[in-house]
Structures are given as C-alpha cells and as structure tokens.
mmCIF file of C-alpha atoms in Angstrom:
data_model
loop_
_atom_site.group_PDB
_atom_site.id
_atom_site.type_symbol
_atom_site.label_atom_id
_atom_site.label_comp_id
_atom_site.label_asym_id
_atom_site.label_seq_id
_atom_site.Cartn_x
_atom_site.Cartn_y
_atom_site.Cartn_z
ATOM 1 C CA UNK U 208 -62.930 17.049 -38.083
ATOM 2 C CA UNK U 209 -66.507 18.419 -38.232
ATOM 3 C CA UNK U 210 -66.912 18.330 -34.598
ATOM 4 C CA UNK U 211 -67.014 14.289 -34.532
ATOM 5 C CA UNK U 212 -65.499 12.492 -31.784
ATOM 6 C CA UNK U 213 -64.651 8.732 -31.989
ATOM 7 C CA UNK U 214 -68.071 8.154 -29.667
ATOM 8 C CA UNK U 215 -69.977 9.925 -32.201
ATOM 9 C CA UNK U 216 -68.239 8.150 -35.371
ATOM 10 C CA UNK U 217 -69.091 4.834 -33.947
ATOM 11 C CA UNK U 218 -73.285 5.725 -32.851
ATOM 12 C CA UNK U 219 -73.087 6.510 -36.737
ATOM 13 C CA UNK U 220 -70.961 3.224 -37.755
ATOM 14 C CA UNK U 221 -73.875 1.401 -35.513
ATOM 15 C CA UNK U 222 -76.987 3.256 -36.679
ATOM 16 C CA UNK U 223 -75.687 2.582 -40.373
ATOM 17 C CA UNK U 224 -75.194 -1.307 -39.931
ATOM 18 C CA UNK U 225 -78.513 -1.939 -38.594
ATOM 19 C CA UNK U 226 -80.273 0.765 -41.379
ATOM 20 C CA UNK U 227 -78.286 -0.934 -44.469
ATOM 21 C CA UNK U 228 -77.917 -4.372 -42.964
ATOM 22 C CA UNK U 229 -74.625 -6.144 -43.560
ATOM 23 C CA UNK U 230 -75.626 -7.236 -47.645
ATOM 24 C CA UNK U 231 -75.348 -3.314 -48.334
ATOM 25 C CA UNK U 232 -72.686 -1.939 -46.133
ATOM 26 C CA UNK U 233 -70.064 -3.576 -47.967
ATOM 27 C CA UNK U 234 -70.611 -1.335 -51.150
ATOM 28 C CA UNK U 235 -71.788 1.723 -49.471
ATOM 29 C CA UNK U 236 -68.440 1.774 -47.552
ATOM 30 C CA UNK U 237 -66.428 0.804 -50.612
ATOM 31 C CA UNK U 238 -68.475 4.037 -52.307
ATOM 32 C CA UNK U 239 -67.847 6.207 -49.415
ATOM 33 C CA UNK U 240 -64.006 5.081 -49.818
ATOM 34 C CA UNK U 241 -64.040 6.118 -53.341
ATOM 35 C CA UNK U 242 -65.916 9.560 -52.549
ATOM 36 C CA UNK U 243 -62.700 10.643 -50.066
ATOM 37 C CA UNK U 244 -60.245 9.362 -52.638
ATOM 38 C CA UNK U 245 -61.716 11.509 -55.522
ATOM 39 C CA UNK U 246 -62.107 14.867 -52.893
ATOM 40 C CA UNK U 247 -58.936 14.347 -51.796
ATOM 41 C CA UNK U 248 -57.301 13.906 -55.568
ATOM 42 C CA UNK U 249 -59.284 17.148 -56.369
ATOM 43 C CA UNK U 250 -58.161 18.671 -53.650
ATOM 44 C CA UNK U 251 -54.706 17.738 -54.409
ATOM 45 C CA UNK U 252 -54.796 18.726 -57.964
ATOM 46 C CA UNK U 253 -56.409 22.349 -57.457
ATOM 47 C CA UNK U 254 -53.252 22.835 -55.211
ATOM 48 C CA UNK U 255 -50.810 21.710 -57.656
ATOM 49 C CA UNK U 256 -52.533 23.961 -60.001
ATOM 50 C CA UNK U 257 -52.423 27.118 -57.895
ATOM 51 C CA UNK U 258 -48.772 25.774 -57.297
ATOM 52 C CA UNK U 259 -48.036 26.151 -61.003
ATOM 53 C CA UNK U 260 -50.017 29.325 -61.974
ATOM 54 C CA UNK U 261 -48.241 31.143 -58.641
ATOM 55 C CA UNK U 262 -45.073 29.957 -58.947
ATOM 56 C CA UNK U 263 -42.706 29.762 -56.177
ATOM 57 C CA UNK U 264 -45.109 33.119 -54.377
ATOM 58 C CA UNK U 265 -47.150 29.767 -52.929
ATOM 59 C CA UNK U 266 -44.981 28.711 -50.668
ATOM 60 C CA UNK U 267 -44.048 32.103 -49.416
ATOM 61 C CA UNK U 268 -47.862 32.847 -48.381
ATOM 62 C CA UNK U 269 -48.449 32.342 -45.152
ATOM 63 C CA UNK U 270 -52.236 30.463 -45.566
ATOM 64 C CA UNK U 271 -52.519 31.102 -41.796
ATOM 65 C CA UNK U 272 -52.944 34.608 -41.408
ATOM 66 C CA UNK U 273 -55.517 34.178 -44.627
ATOM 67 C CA UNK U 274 -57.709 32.168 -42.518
ATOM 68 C CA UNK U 275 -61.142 34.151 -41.358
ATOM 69 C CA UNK U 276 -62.004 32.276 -38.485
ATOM 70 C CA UNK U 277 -58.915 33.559 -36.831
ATOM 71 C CA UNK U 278 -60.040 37.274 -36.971
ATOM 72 C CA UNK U 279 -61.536 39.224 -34.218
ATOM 73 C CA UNK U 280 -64.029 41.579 -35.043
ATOM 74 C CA UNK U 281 -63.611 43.125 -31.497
ATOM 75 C CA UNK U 282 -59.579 43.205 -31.853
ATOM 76 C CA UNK U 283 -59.837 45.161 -35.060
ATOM 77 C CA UNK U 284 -62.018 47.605 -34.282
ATOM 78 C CA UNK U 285 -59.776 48.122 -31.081
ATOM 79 C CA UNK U 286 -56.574 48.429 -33.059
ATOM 80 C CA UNK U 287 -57.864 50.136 -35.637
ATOM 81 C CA UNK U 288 -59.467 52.943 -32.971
ATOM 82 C CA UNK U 289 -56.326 53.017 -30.917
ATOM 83 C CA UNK U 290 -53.572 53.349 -33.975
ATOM 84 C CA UNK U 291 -53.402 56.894 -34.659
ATOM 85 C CA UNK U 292 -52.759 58.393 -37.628
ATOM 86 C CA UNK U 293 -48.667 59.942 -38.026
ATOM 87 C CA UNK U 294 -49.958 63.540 -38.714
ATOM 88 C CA UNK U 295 -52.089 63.134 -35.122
ATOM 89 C CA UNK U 296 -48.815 61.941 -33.470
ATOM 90 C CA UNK U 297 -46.009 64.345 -34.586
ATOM 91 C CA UNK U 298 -45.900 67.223 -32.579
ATOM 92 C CA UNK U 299 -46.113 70.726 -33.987
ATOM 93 C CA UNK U 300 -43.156 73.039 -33.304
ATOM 94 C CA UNK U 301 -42.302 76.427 -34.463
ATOM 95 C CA UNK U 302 -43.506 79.231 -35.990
ATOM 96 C CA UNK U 303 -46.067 76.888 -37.412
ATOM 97 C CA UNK U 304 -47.777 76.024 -34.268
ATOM 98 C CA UNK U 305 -50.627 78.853 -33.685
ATOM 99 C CA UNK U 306 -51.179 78.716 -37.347
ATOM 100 C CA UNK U 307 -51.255 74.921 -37.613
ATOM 101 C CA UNK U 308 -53.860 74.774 -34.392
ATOM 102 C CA UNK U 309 -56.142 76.819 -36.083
ATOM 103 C CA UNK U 310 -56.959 75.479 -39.282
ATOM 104 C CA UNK U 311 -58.851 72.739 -39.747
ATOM 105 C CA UNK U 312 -58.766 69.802 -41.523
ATOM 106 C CA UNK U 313 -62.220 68.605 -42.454
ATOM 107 C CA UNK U 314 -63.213 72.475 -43.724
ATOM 108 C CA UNK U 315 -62.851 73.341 -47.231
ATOM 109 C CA UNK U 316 -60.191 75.486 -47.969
ATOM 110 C CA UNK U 317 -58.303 74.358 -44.674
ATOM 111 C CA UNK U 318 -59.607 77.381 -43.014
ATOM 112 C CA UNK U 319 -59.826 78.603 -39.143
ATOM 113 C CA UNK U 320 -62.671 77.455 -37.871
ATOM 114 C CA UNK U 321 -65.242 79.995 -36.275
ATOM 115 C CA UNK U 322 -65.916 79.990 -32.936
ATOM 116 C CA UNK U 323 -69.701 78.679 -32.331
ATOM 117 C CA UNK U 324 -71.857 81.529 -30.562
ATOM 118 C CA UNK U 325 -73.908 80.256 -27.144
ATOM 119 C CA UNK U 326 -77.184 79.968 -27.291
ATOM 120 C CA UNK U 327 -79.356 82.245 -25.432
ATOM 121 C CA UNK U 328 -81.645 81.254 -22.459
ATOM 122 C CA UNK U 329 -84.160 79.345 -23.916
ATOM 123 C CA UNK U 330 -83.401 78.581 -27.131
ATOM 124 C CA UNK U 331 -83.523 75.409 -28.815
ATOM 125 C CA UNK U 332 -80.423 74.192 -30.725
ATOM 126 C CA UNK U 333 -80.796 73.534 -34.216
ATOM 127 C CA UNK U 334 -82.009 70.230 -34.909
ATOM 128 C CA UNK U 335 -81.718 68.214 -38.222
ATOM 129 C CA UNK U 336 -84.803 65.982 -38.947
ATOM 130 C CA UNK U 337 -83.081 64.163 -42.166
ATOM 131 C CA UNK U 338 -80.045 63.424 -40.705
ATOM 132 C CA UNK U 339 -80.877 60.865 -37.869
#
C-alpha cells in the first residue's frame, strides 16, 4: 500500500500524537475513518455502476492484462520487431516466383525496381540536407 511498511505507519502514528496532542487525535482519527469509508463507498459504487452499464461483459474482462504498469516497453518493441508479417513468411512457389521477387512493394505501381548505378571514383553520394 503506497510503499508503507508497518515501521513506517507507526514513525507516522508517533510523529502525529506528539504534533496533535492526545485532545485532537481523537477526532482527526475519527475524520480520517470517515475519509476511507466515503473512498471506499465511492469506489464501490462507480463499480456497481460500470457493473450495470456493462452488463455481464464486466466480469468477463480480464482487469489484469488492462493494467499499465505490467507492460514492457522493451518486450514490445522486441515482439513487435521479431513477429513478421504472413506475406514475409509464406514462401513463393511457382511460376510466380521471378516475377514476385522483382516487384516491389513500397513503389508505386508495384513495379521492378531499378538497379542503382555505382558511383564513380570520387564522387560524392547524393546527400539530402532536409531530411535529417
């Protein structure tokens, strides 16, 4: 809860006798008591609401896998990277194979693409200020 221990619960219990003195306590602990109730009947009722606007879909969610502090940014950039697509995976048989090899995907039309000529000795490849 919050990260407090029982050692850390009762420093607080002792630091808040000795600040409110033992004429106070009495009602600040009888407010605090009232504070939890009132969270925890509003807490209560917003899930009897969502109960009743979802139906019997609320108990079939699994609240679990919802929760953000579970996820991994590391895992799913891993599993994303490493599930490939089905089109990448199927293999290409046929009398579609040579044609399917050359065309490419990303170019409009689905055209070949052309083969890129070498640069001669010395020259400088084309460079694109904008893009980077």
């Amino acid at each position: 809860m919050f990260g407090l221990t029982f050692d850390k619960l009762l420093v607080i219990g002792v630091l808040a006798v000795f600040l409110l003195g033992p004429e106070r306590l009495p009602g600040y602990a009888s407010k605090l008591a009232q504070l939890v109730r009132s969270l925890r009947d509003m807490a209560n009722g917003a899930k009897a609401r969502m109960r009743d606007e979802m139906g019997p879909e609320f108990d079939e969610v699994e609240w679990q896998k919802l929760d953000p502090r579970q996820y991994d940014p590391r895992r799913i950039i891993r599993d994303a990277l490493l599930d490939a697509p089905e089109a990448a995976t199927k293999p290409v048989s046929g009398a579609m194979a040579p044609a399917a090899a050359a065309v490419s995907v990303g170019l409009p039309g689905g055209g070949p693409r052309p083969e890129p000529e070498p640069l001669a000795v010395g020259e400088v490849p084309p460079w694109d200020a904008e893009a980077t």
